[in-house]
Amino acid sequence: MRKTLSLALLAACGLGLAQTAPVKERPIPRLEKKEGRYALVVDGAPFLMLGAQANNSSGWPAMLAKVWPALEYLRANTLEIPIYWEQFEPRPGQFDSTVLDAILSQARQRNIRLVLLWFGTYKNGSQHYMPEWMKLEPERYFHVIDKNGRPADSPSPFATASLEADIHAFTAFMRRLKAADPQRTVIMVQVENEPGTWGPLRDYSPAAQKLFDAAVPAGVLKAMNKEPGSPNWQAAFGPEAEVCFHAWAVATYVGKVAAAGKAVYPLPLYANAALRDPLKPGAPGSYESGGPTDNVIPIWKAAAPALDVVAPDIYLSEPAQYLKVLELYHRDDNPLFIPETSGGANVARFFFSALGLQAIGFSPFGLDYTRARPAQPGSTSSPDEFLEPTARNYRLIAPMMRDVARLNFDGKLQAVAEEKGKVAQTLAFGAWNAVVSYGAARNNRAVGNPEPTGRVLVAQLKDNQFLIAGYSCRVDFSPADPNKRRQFLRVEEGKYENGAFKFLRILNGDQTDWGLNFGSEPTALRVSVATY
Ligand code: DGJ
């Protein structure tokens, strides 16, 4: 009896202790650069965001039950979800962190990291997430004025009261985050959403006009490789003058919000861009003006240095366009991060192309169950169909995420996706070339897959050892020295468990005589090669 009692007491004390034990503070996530490559460092090591962005109105506690199961199906490790200014500051200066707190604790229970999207002054170029008390005072929190002198559906970047209010709210949000998240559940914050303006190219108010007619700041000219001393924006930038002017104004605004938040809590911060056509850019007016489109990235870098990343929202499905965007945003001064993209089967493979450019994260948009219809009786299609293309990628990469992120940061990893009409690609690894081919039959002639779905990553573990993971392709190795031939020493098929490659079997014979074949099942191989 005594024994039972004291055990119970001990257990209760233990429980009490566990409940009150302070949470161990983890290092603040940060971006690191090494020999021109970037990594997002989380818990002290490179991390790859296998992300999914929730729908715009899913960031409410009542909706979260429709979000988490989708993340689980996807095997995503990061949820991108909005924090709404209108919810966070319902009355001037009164902040409500209940929604933020609910998202944090539910994410932690599921071991999911978060990227929070600050839907503040700008959301897709408009001010729709400003609190009601601001919307009711449009004279104070004023809009862009169009060419006809009428207010547009876009906040003016020159509205000082709006800027001050946003800074006040965003810093309150970051302060709360710092206090509530020693676990670093939140690994990045997006400042605003697709900032800029649709319709008018800039603010045409008299005050803005005066600035447009004045000298361009020296920092902008320098960033854009222009001669110093231009008398005004038109003279400096010609047909792109209005877009450049608005980019400077919007970037300055967003940069001030970001800097104030970062001073409170130095998490990695980014802004996202609604793109222009990367191959055949239309004239100003055919795309959102003022955001970090590819033509004005240097202006954003100069005017908003507190932002660590400017990131493309890629809703293009033409392979050449998609790949061009990746190239444009993968810069020496900018880590590649895709915070939004469509989750369609036709573009899912470009996740691998992004990996090939050391992307720190990839996050298709709208992947929760708030819009998806449940399966209809008798229907053969699965309600998860819209998740499946992304799930295929993450099923393969999630168990090996830390290795992939580390190998990529170390410059040991290359990754590619199939393009129609290109049946083979060669990846150079010093003394070895990895030849990736698509749609090869047994006789070894590659003809391309019926639909271009092939994708693969190859990482060099040692001089003569490689890790390979992919779908719908064949990989072989050839020595860079043309006088030598390759032989496989050992081809191990394995399964990643708890972040480590676990040997399953040696592949040989029919499985390797024509090269290393990757089909529709997630497959990871560790391969040792030699020459003869
Ligand atoms: C891009 C925006 O950034 C998202 O918030 C969302 O509106 C999508 N477009 C379209 O659904």
Coordinates of C-alpha atoms and ligand atoms in Angstrom, one line a residue:
M1 CA 0.0 0.0 0.0
R2 CA 2.8 2.4 1.1
K3 CA 4.7 1.4 -2.0
T4 CA 1.8 2.1 -4.3
L5 CA 1.2 5.4 -2.7
S6 CA 4.7 6.6 -2.9
L7 CA 5.0 5.4 -6.5
A8 CA 1.8 7.3 -7.3
L9 CA 3.2 10.4 -5.5
L10 CA 6.5 10.1 -7.4
A11 CA 4.6 9.8 -10.7
A12 CA 2.5 12.8 -9.9
C13 CA 5.6 14.8 -9.0
G14 CA 7.3 13.6 -12.1
L15 CA 4.3 14.8 -14.1
G16 CA 4.3 18.1 -12.3
L17 CA 8.0 18.5 -13.1
A18 CA 7.5 17.7 -16.7
Q19 CA 4.7 20.2 -17.0
T20 CA 6.6 23.0 -15.4
A21 CA 10.1 22.2 -16.8
P22 CA 11.2 25.2 -18.9
V23 CA 11.3 24.5 -22.6
K24 CA 14.9 24.3 -23.9
E25 CA 15.6 27.3 -26.1
R26 CA 16.8 26.2 -29.6
P27 CA 19.0 28.2 -31.8
I28 CA 17.2 30.8 -34.0
P29 CA 16.9 29.5 -37.6
R30 CA 19.2 31.4 -39.9
L31 CA 20.5 31.5 -43.5
E32 CA 24.1 30.5 -44.0
K33 CA 26.2 31.0 -47.1
K34 CA 29.2 28.9 -48.2
E35 CA 31.0 29.2 -51.5
G36 CA 28.0 30.7 -53.2
R37 CA 25.5 28.2 -51.8
Y38 CA 22.9 28.8 -49.2
A39 CA 21.3 26.7 -46.5
L40 CA 18.5 27.3 -44.1
V41 CA 19.9 26.2 -40.8
V42 CA 17.3 24.8 -38.4
D43 CA 18.3 23.2 -35.1
G44 CA 21.9 23.7 -36.0
A45 CA 21.9 21.9 -39.4
P46 CA 20.8 22.5 -43.0
F47 CA 17.0 21.9 -43.4
L48 CA 15.0 21.5 -46.5
M49 CA 11.4 22.8 -46.3
L50 CA 9.1 20.2 -47.8
G51 CA 6.2 22.7 -47.6
A52 CA 2.6 23.1 -48.3
Q53 CA 0.8 26.4 -48.2
A54 CA -2.7 26.5 -46.8
N55 CA -5.6 28.2 -48.5
N56 CA -6.0 31.9 -47.8
S57 CA -8.8 31.5 -45.2
S58 CA -7.5 28.3 -43.5
G59 CA -5.6 30.1 -40.8
W60 CA -8.4 30.0 -38.3
P61 CA -8.6 27.4 -35.4
A62 CA -12.0 26.1 -36.8
M63 CA -10.2 25.2 -40.1
L64 CA -7.1 23.7 -38.8
A65 CA -8.6 20.2 -38.6
K66 CA -8.8 20.3 -42.4
V67 CA -5.2 21.4 -42.7
W68 CA -3.1 18.9 -40.6
P69 CA -4.4 15.7 -42.2
A70 CA -3.3 17.0 -45.7
L71 CA 0.2 17.7 -44.3
E72 CA 0.3 14.2 -43.0
Y73 CA -0.8 12.7 -46.3
L74 CA 1.9 14.8 -48.1
R75 CA 4.6 13.9 -45.6
A76 CA 5.4 17.7 -45.6
N77 CA 7.6 19.0 -42.8
T78 CA 6.5 22.7 -43.1
L79 CA 3.2 24.4 -43.2
E80 CA 2.9 27.9 -44.6
I81 CA -0.1 29.6 -43.1
P82 CA -1.3 33.2 -42.9
I83 CA -1.6 35.4 -39.8
Y84 CA -4.2 38.0 -40.5
W85 CA -3.6 41.6 -39.4
E86 CA -7.4 42.1 -39.2
Q87 CA -7.5 39.2 -36.6
F88 CA -4.3 40.1 -34.8
E89 CA -5.2 43.7 -34.1
P90 CA -9.0 43.9 -34.0
R91 CA -8.9 47.3 -32.2
P92 CA -6.0 49.8 -32.5
G93 CA -3.2 48.7 -30.3
Q94 CA -5.1 45.6 -28.9
F95 CA -3.4 42.5 -30.0
D96 CA -4.9 39.0 -30.0
S97 CA -2.5 36.2 -30.2
T98 CA -4.9 33.4 -29.6
V99 CA -4.9 32.2 -33.2
L100 CA -1.1 32.4 -33.5
D101 CA -0.8 30.4 -30.2
A102 CA -3.3 27.8 -31.4
I103 CA -1.4 27.3 -34.7
L104 CA 2.0 27.1 -32.8
S105 CA 0.8 24.5 -30.3
Q106 CA -1.0 22.3 -32.9
A107 CA 2.0 22.4 -35.2
R108 CA 4.3 21.3 -32.4
Q109 CA 2.0 18.4 -31.5
R110 CA 2.5 17.2 -35.0
N111 CA 6.1 17.9 -35.4
I112 CA 5.5 20.3 -38.2
R113 CA 7.5 23.5 -38.7
L114 CA 5.8 26.7 -39.7
V115 CA 6.4 29.6 -42.1
L116 CA 4.0 32.3 -41.1
L117 CA 2.7 34.7 -43.7
W118 CA 2.1 38.2 -42.4
F119 CA -1.0 39.3 -44.3
G120 CA -0.5 43.0 -43.4
T121 CA -0.7 46.1 -45.6
Y122 CA -0.3 44.1 -48.8
K123 CA -2.2 41.0 -49.9
N124 CA -2.0 40.4 -53.7
G125 CA -1.5 44.1 -54.2
S126 CA -4.5 45.2 -52.1
Q127 CA -5.2 46.2 -48.5
H128 CA -7.9 43.6 -47.9
Y129 CA -6.4 42.3 -44.6
M130 CA -6.1 45.7 -43.0
P131 CA -8.2 45.8 -39.8
E132 CA -11.7 47.2 -40.1
W133 CA -10.8 50.3 -38.1
M134 CA -8.3 51.1 -40.8
K135 CA -10.5 50.4 -43.7
L136 CA -13.0 52.8 -42.2
E137 CA -10.5 55.6 -42.3
P138 CA -9.3 55.7 -46.0
E139 CA -8.2 59.3 -45.7
R140 CA -5.7 58.4 -43.1
Y141 CA -4.7 55.0 -44.4
F142 CA -4.9 56.0 -48.0
H143 CA -4.7 54.2 -51.3
V144 CA -2.7 54.6 -54.5
I145 CA -4.2 57.3 -56.7
D146 CA -4.5 56.2 -60.3
K147 CA -3.9 58.3 -63.4
N148 CA -7.4 59.7 -63.3
G149 CA -7.0 60.9 -59.8
R150 CA -9.2 58.1 -58.3
P151 CA -8.2 55.8 -55.4
A152 CA -7.2 52.3 -56.6
D153 CA -7.7 49.0 -54.7
S154 CA -4.1 49.1 -53.5
P155 CA -2.5 50.8 -50.4
S156 CA -0.2 53.7 -51.1
P157 CA 3.4 53.0 -50.1
F158 CA 3.6 56.7 -49.1
A159 CA 0.9 56.4 -46.4
T160 CA 2.9 57.0 -43.3
A161 CA 0.1 56.2 -40.9
S162 CA -0.4 52.8 -42.6
L163 CA 3.4 52.1 -42.4
E164 CA 3.5 53.1 -38.7
A165 CA 0.5 50.9 -38.0
D166 CA 1.9 48.0 -39.8
I167 CA 5.3 48.3 -38.1
H168 CA 3.5 48.5 -34.7
A169 CA 1.4 45.4 -35.4
F170 CA 4.2 43.4 -37.1
T171 CA 6.6 44.1 -34.2
A172 CA 3.9 43.0 -31.7
F173 CA 3.5 39.8 -33.7
M174 CA 7.3 39.1 -33.8
R175 CA 7.6 39.9 -30.1
R176 CA 4.8 37.5 -29.3
L177 CA 6.5 34.9 -31.5
K178 CA 9.8 35.3 -29.8
A179 CA 8.3 34.8 -26.4
A180 CA 6.0 32.0 -27.4
D181 CA 8.4 30.0 -29.6
P182 CA 11.6 29.0 -27.9
Q183 CA 11.2 25.7 -29.8
R184 CA 11.6 27.6 -33.1
T185 CA 8.5 25.9 -34.6
V186 CA 8.5 29.0 -36.9
I187 CA 11.5 28.9 -39.2
M188 CA 10.7 31.8 -41.5
V189 CA 8.3 34.7 -41.8
Q190 CA 6.9 36.2 -45.0
V191 CA 6.4 39.9 -44.8
E192 CA 3.2 41.0 -46.6
N193 CA 1.9 38.9 -49.5
E194 CA 2.7 39.7 -53.2
P195 CA 3.2 43.4 -52.4
G196 CA 2.7 45.9 -55.2
T197 CA -0.3 47.1 -57.3
W198 CA -2.4 45.6 -60.0
G199 CA -3.7 48.2 -62.5
P200 CA -2.0 51.5 -62.0
L201 CA 1.8 51.3 -62.4
R202 CA 2.4 53.5 -59.4
D203 CA 0.9 56.1 -57.1
Y204 CA 0.0 59.3 -59.1
S205 CA -0.9 61.4 -56.1
P206 CA 0.7 64.9 -56.2
A207 CA 3.1 63.9 -53.4
A208 CA 4.2 60.8 -55.3
Q209 CA 4.5 62.7 -58.5
K210 CA 6.9 65.1 -56.9
L211 CA 9.2 62.2 -55.9
F212 CA 8.9 60.6 -59.4
D213 CA 10.1 63.9 -60.9
A214 CA 13.0 64.2 -58.4
A215 CA 16.4 62.6 -58.5
V216 CA 16.7 58.8 -58.2
P217 CA 18.3 57.7 -54.9
A218 CA 22.0 56.9 -55.5
G219 CA 21.6 53.4 -54.0
V220 CA 18.9 52.5 -56.6
L221 CA 21.0 53.7 -59.5
K222 CA 24.0 51.7 -58.3
A223 CA 21.9 48.6 -57.8
M224 CA 20.5 48.8 -61.3
N225 CA 24.0 49.6 -62.8
K226 CA 23.0 53.1 -63.9
E227 CA 25.2 56.1 -64.2
P228 CA 25.0 58.2 -61.0
G229 CA 23.1 61.5 -61.1
S230 CA 20.0 60.9 -63.1
P231 CA 17.7 64.0 -62.8
N232 CA 14.5 61.9 -62.4
W233 CA 13.1 58.4 -62.7
Q234 CA 11.9 58.8 -66.3
A235 CA 15.4 59.8 -67.5
A236 CA 17.0 56.9 -65.6
F237 CA 14.7 54.1 -66.5
G238 CA 12.7 55.0 -69.6
P239 CA 9.8 52.7 -70.3
E240 CA 10.3 50.9 -66.9
A241 CA 10.5 54.1 -64.9
E242 CA 7.1 53.7 -63.3
V243 CA 7.6 50.1 -62.4
C244 CA 11.1 50.9 -60.9
F245 CA 9.7 53.8 -59.0
H246 CA 6.9 51.8 -57.5
A247 CA 9.3 48.9 -56.7
W248 CA 11.5 51.3 -54.8
A249 CA 8.5 52.8 -53.0
V250 CA 6.9 49.4 -52.1
A251 CA 10.3 47.8 -51.2
T252 CA 11.1 50.7 -48.9
Y253 CA 7.8 50.3 -47.2
V254 CA 8.0 46.5 -46.8
G255 CA 11.7 46.8 -45.9
K256 CA 10.9 49.1 -43.0
V257 CA 8.3 46.7 -41.7
A258 CA 10.7 43.8 -42.0
A259 CA 13.6 45.7 -40.3
A260 CA 11.4 46.6 -37.4
G261 CA 10.3 43.0 -36.9
K262 CA 13.8 41.7 -37.3
A263 CA 15.1 44.0 -34.7
V264 CA 12.7 42.4 -32.3
Y265 CA 13.3 38.8 -33.4
P266 CA 15.8 38.0 -36.1
L267 CA 14.1 35.2 -38.0
P268 CA 14.8 34.8 -41.7
L269 CA 12.4 37.0 -43.6
Y270 CA 11.2 37.1 -47.2
A271 CA 8.9 38.7 -49.6
N272 CA 7.1 36.9 -52.4
A273 CA 6.6 38.0 -56.0
A274 CA 3.7 37.7 -58.5
L275 CA 5.8 37.0 -61.6
R276 CA 6.1 38.5 -65.0
D277 CA 6.6 36.2 -68.0
P278 CA 10.3 35.2 -67.6
L279 CA 10.9 34.5 -71.3
K280 CA 8.8 37.1 -73.0
P281 CA 8.2 39.8 -70.4
G282 CA 5.2 42.0 -71.4
A283 CA 5.2 45.7 -71.1
P284 CA 4.7 47.3 -67.7
G285 CA 1.0 46.9 -66.9
S286 CA 0.9 43.2 -67.9
Y287 CA 2.2 42.2 -64.5
E288 CA 1.9 43.4 -60.9
S289 CA 3.9 46.6 -60.5
G290 CA 6.1 47.2 -57.5
G291 CA 6.7 43.7 -56.3
P292 CA 10.1 41.8 -56.6
T293 CA 9.7 40.8 -60.2
D294 CA 12.9 39.6 -61.9
N295 CA 13.6 43.0 -63.5
V296 CA 13.7 44.9 -60.2
I297 CA 15.2 42.4 -57.8
P298 CA 18.3 44.7 -57.3
I299 CA 16.0 47.5 -56.3
W300 CA 14.4 45.3 -53.7
K301 CA 17.8 44.2 -52.4
A302 CA 18.9 47.8 -52.0
A303 CA 15.7 49.2 -50.5
A304 CA 14.8 46.3 -48.2
P305 CA 18.0 44.8 -46.8
A306 CA 16.2 43.3 -43.9
L307 CA 14.6 40.8 -46.2
D308 CA 16.8 37.7 -46.6
V309 CA 15.1 36.4 -49.7
V310 CA 12.8 37.5 -52.5
A311 CA 10.9 34.5 -53.7
P312 CA 8.9 33.6 -56.8
D313 CA 5.3 32.3 -56.7
I314 CA 5.4 30.1 -59.7
Y315 CA 2.1 29.4 -61.4
L316 CA 3.6 28.8 -64.8
S317 CA 3.4 25.3 -66.3
E318 CA 5.6 25.7 -69.4
P319 CA 8.8 23.9 -68.5
A320 CA 11.0 26.5 -70.2
Q321 CA 9.3 29.3 -68.2
Y322 CA 9.4 27.4 -65.0
L323 CA 13.1 26.6 -65.3
K324 CA 13.9 30.2 -66.3
V325 CA 12.2 31.5 -63.1
L326 CA 14.3 29.2 -61.0
E327 CA 17.4 30.5 -62.7
L328 CA 16.4 34.1 -62.2
Y329 CA 15.8 33.8 -58.5
H330 CA 18.8 31.6 -57.8
R331 CA 21.4 34.4 -57.3
D332 CA 24.5 35.0 -55.5
D333 CA 22.6 37.5 -53.3
N334 CA 19.5 35.4 -53.0
P335 CA 18.8 31.8 -51.9
L336 CA 16.3 30.0 -54.1
F337 CA 13.0 29.5 -52.2
I338 CA 9.6 28.7 -53.9
P339 CA 7.0 29.7 -51.4
E340 CA 4.1 29.1 -53.8
T341 CA 3.6 27.0 -56.9
S342 CA 0.9 25.0 -58.3
G343 CA 0.7 21.4 -57.1
G344 CA -0.2 19.9 -60.4
A345 CA 1.2 16.7 -61.8
N346 CA 2.6 18.6 -64.8
V347 CA 5.0 20.7 -62.6
A348 CA 5.6 18.5 -59.5
R349 CA 8.9 17.2 -61.0
F350 CA 10.4 20.7 -61.0
F351 CA 10.8 20.3 -57.3
F352 CA 13.9 18.3 -58.3
S353 CA 15.1 21.1 -60.7
A354 CA 14.8 23.5 -57.7
L355 CA 16.8 21.1 -55.6
G356 CA 19.5 21.1 -58.3
L357 CA 19.8 24.9 -57.6
Q358 CA 20.1 24.4 -53.8
A359 CA 16.5 25.5 -53.1
I360 CA 16.0 25.9 -49.3
G361 CA 12.3 25.0 -49.7
F362 CA 9.4 24.3 -52.0
S363 CA 5.8 24.8 -51.2
P364 CA 2.8 24.2 -53.5
F365 CA -0.2 26.4 -52.7
G366 CA -3.7 25.4 -51.5
L367 CA -2.9 21.9 -50.3
D368 CA -5.4 21.5 -47.5
Y369 CA -8.9 19.9 -47.3
T370 CA -10.9 23.2 -47.0
R371 CA -11.7 23.2 -50.7
A372 CA -11.3 19.5 -51.7
R373 CA -14.5 17.6 -52.2
P374 CA -14.8 14.2 -50.4
A375 CA -14.9 11.2 -52.7
Q376 CA -18.3 10.8 -54.4
P377 CA -20.1 7.4 -54.0
G378 CA -19.0 5.2 -56.9
S379 CA -16.2 7.6 -57.9
T380 CA -12.9 5.9 -58.7
S381 CA -10.9 9.1 -58.2
S382 CA -9.4 9.6 -54.8
P383 CA -10.1 12.7 -52.7
D384 CA -6.4 13.0 -52.3
E385 CA -5.7 13.3 -56.0
F386 CA -4.8 17.0 -55.8
L387 CA -2.2 16.2 -53.1
E388 CA -0.7 13.1 -54.8
P389 CA 1.9 14.8 -57.2
T390 CA 3.5 16.6 -54.2
A391 CA 3.1 13.6 -52.0
R392 CA 5.2 11.5 -54.4
N393 CA 8.1 13.9 -54.1
Y394 CA 7.9 14.2 -50.3
R395 CA 7.4 10.5 -49.8
L396 CA 10.8 9.9 -51.4
I397 CA 12.7 12.9 -49.9
A398 CA 11.1 13.3 -46.4
P399 CA 13.0 10.4 -44.8
M400 CA 16.3 11.6 -46.2
M401 CA 15.6 15.4 -45.9
R402 CA 18.6 16.2 -43.6
D403 CA 21.1 14.3 -45.8
V404 CA 19.7 16.0 -48.9
A405 CA 20.0 19.5 -47.3
R406 CA 23.5 18.9 -46.1
L407 CA 24.8 17.3 -49.3
N408 CA 23.3 20.2 -51.2
F409 CA 24.9 22.8 -49.0
D410 CA 28.2 21.0 -49.4
G411 CA 27.9 21.2 -53.2
K412 CA 27.8 17.4 -53.5
L413 CA 24.3 17.1 -54.9
Q414 CA 22.8 17.6 -58.4
A415 CA 19.2 17.0 -59.3
V416 CA 17.2 17.2 -62.6
A417 CA 13.7 16.8 -64.0
E418 CA 12.7 15.5 -67.4
E419 CA 12.0 17.9 -70.2
K420 CA 10.0 16.8 -73.2
G421 CA 12.3 16.1 -76.2
K422 CA 15.4 15.8 -74.0
V423 CA 15.9 12.1 -73.4
A424 CA 19.2 12.3 -71.4
Q425 CA 21.1 14.6 -69.2
T426 CA 24.7 14.3 -68.0
L427 CA 25.8 15.4 -64.5
A428 CA 29.5 15.9 -64.0
F429 CA 31.1 14.7 -60.7
G430 CA 34.8 15.1 -61.2
A431 CA 36.1 11.7 -62.4
W432 CA 32.6 10.4 -63.0
N433 CA 29.7 11.5 -65.1
A434 CA 26.2 10.4 -64.1
V435 CA 24.1 9.9 -67.2
V436 CA 20.3 10.3 -66.5
S437 CA 18.1 9.0 -69.3
Y438 CA 14.3 8.7 -69.6
G439 CA 12.0 6.1 -71.1
A440 CA 14.9 3.6 -71.8
A441 CA 13.8 0.1 -72.6
R442 CA 15.9 -2.9 -71.8
N443 CA 18.0 -2.4 -75.0
N444 CA 19.2 0.8 -73.4
R445 CA 17.9 3.3 -75.9
A446 CA 16.2 6.3 -74.2
V447 CA 13.2 7.6 -75.9
G448 CA 11.7 9.8 -73.2
N449 CA 8.7 8.9 -71.0
P450 CA 5.2 9.1 -72.6
E451 CA 4.7 12.1 -70.2
P452 CA 7.8 13.8 -69.0
T453 CA 7.7 12.7 -65.4
G454 CA 11.3 11.6 -64.7
R455 CA 13.2 13.2 -61.9
V456 CA 16.3 12.3 -59.9
L457 CA 18.9 13.5 -57.5
V458 CA 22.5 12.2 -57.5
A459 CA 24.8 13.0 -54.6
Q460 CA 28.5 12.2 -54.3
L461 CA 29.2 10.5 -50.9
K462 CA 32.8 9.6 -51.6
D463 CA 35.0 9.7 -54.7
N464 CA 33.5 6.5 -56.0
Q465 CA 30.2 6.3 -54.1
F466 CA 26.9 8.0 -54.9
L467 CA 23.4 8.3 -53.4
I468 CA 20.6 8.3 -55.9
A469 CA 16.9 8.8 -55.4
G470 CA 14.3 9.4 -58.1
Y471 CA 11.4 8.2 -60.2
S472 CA 10.9 7.2 -63.8
C473 CA 14.5 7.3 -65.1
R474 CA 17.6 5.3 -65.5
V475 CA 21.0 6.4 -64.1
D476 CA 24.4 5.1 -65.2
F477 CA 27.9 6.2 -64.6
S478 CA 30.8 6.7 -67.1
P479 CA 34.3 7.6 -66.2
A480 CA 35.4 11.0 -67.3
D481 CA 38.5 9.3 -68.7
P482 CA 37.4 7.9 -72.1
N483 CA 40.0 5.1 -71.9
K484 CA 38.3 3.6 -68.9
R485 CA 35.1 1.7 -68.4
R486 CA 32.9 1.5 -65.4
Q487 CA 31.9 -1.5 -63.3
F488 CA 29.5 -1.6 -60.4
L489 CA 31.2 -2.7 -57.2
R490 CA 28.1 -2.7 -55.1
V491 CA 24.6 -1.4 -55.7
E492 CA 22.7 -1.2 -52.4
E493 CA 19.0 -0.7 -52.3
G494 CA 18.0 0.9 -49.1
K495 CA 15.3 2.6 -47.1
Y496 CA 15.9 5.8 -45.0
E497 CA 14.9 5.3 -41.4
N498 CA 15.4 7.9 -38.8
G499 CA 17.5 9.9 -41.2
A500 CA 19.9 7.0 -42.0
F501 CA 20.2 4.8 -45.0
K502 CA 19.3 1.3 -44.0
F503 CA 20.5 -1.5 -46.3
L504 CA 17.9 -3.8 -47.7
R505 CA 19.6 -5.8 -50.5
I506 CA 22.3 -5.7 -53.1
L507 CA 20.9 -5.2 -56.7
N508 CA 22.7 -7.1 -59.5
G509 CA 21.9 -9.0 -62.6
D510 CA 18.8 -7.9 -64.5
Q511 CA 18.4 -5.0 -62.0
T512 CA 21.7 -3.4 -62.9
D513 CA 22.9 -4.8 -66.3
W514 CA 21.3 -1.9 -68.2
G515 CA 21.9 0.8 -65.7
L516 CA 20.1 1.7 -62.5
N517 CA 16.4 1.9 -63.0
F518 CA 13.9 4.1 -61.1
G519 CA 10.2 3.4 -61.6
S520 CA 7.1 4.6 -59.9
E521 CA 8.0 3.4 -56.4
P522 CA 10.2 5.7 -54.2
T523 CA 13.7 4.2 -54.5
A524 CA 17.0 5.1 -53.0
L525 CA 20.3 3.5 -54.0
R526 CA 23.8 3.7 -52.6
V527 CA 26.1 2.8 -55.4
S528 CA 29.9 2.2 -55.5
V529 CA 31.6 2.2 -58.8
A530 CA 35.1 1.4 -60.1
T531 CA 36.9 1.4 -63.4
Y532 CA 38.6 -1.3 -65.5
Ligands
DGJ1 C1 -1.0 34.0 -55.0 C2 -1.2 34.6 -53.6 O1 0.0 34.9 -53.1 C3 -1.9 33.6 -52.8 O2 -2.2 34.1 -51.5 C4 -3.2 33.2 -53.5 O3 -4.0 34.3 -53.6 C5 -2.8 32.6 -54.9 N1 -2.1 33.5 -55.6 C6 -4.0 32.2 -55.7 O4 -4.9 31.4 -55.2

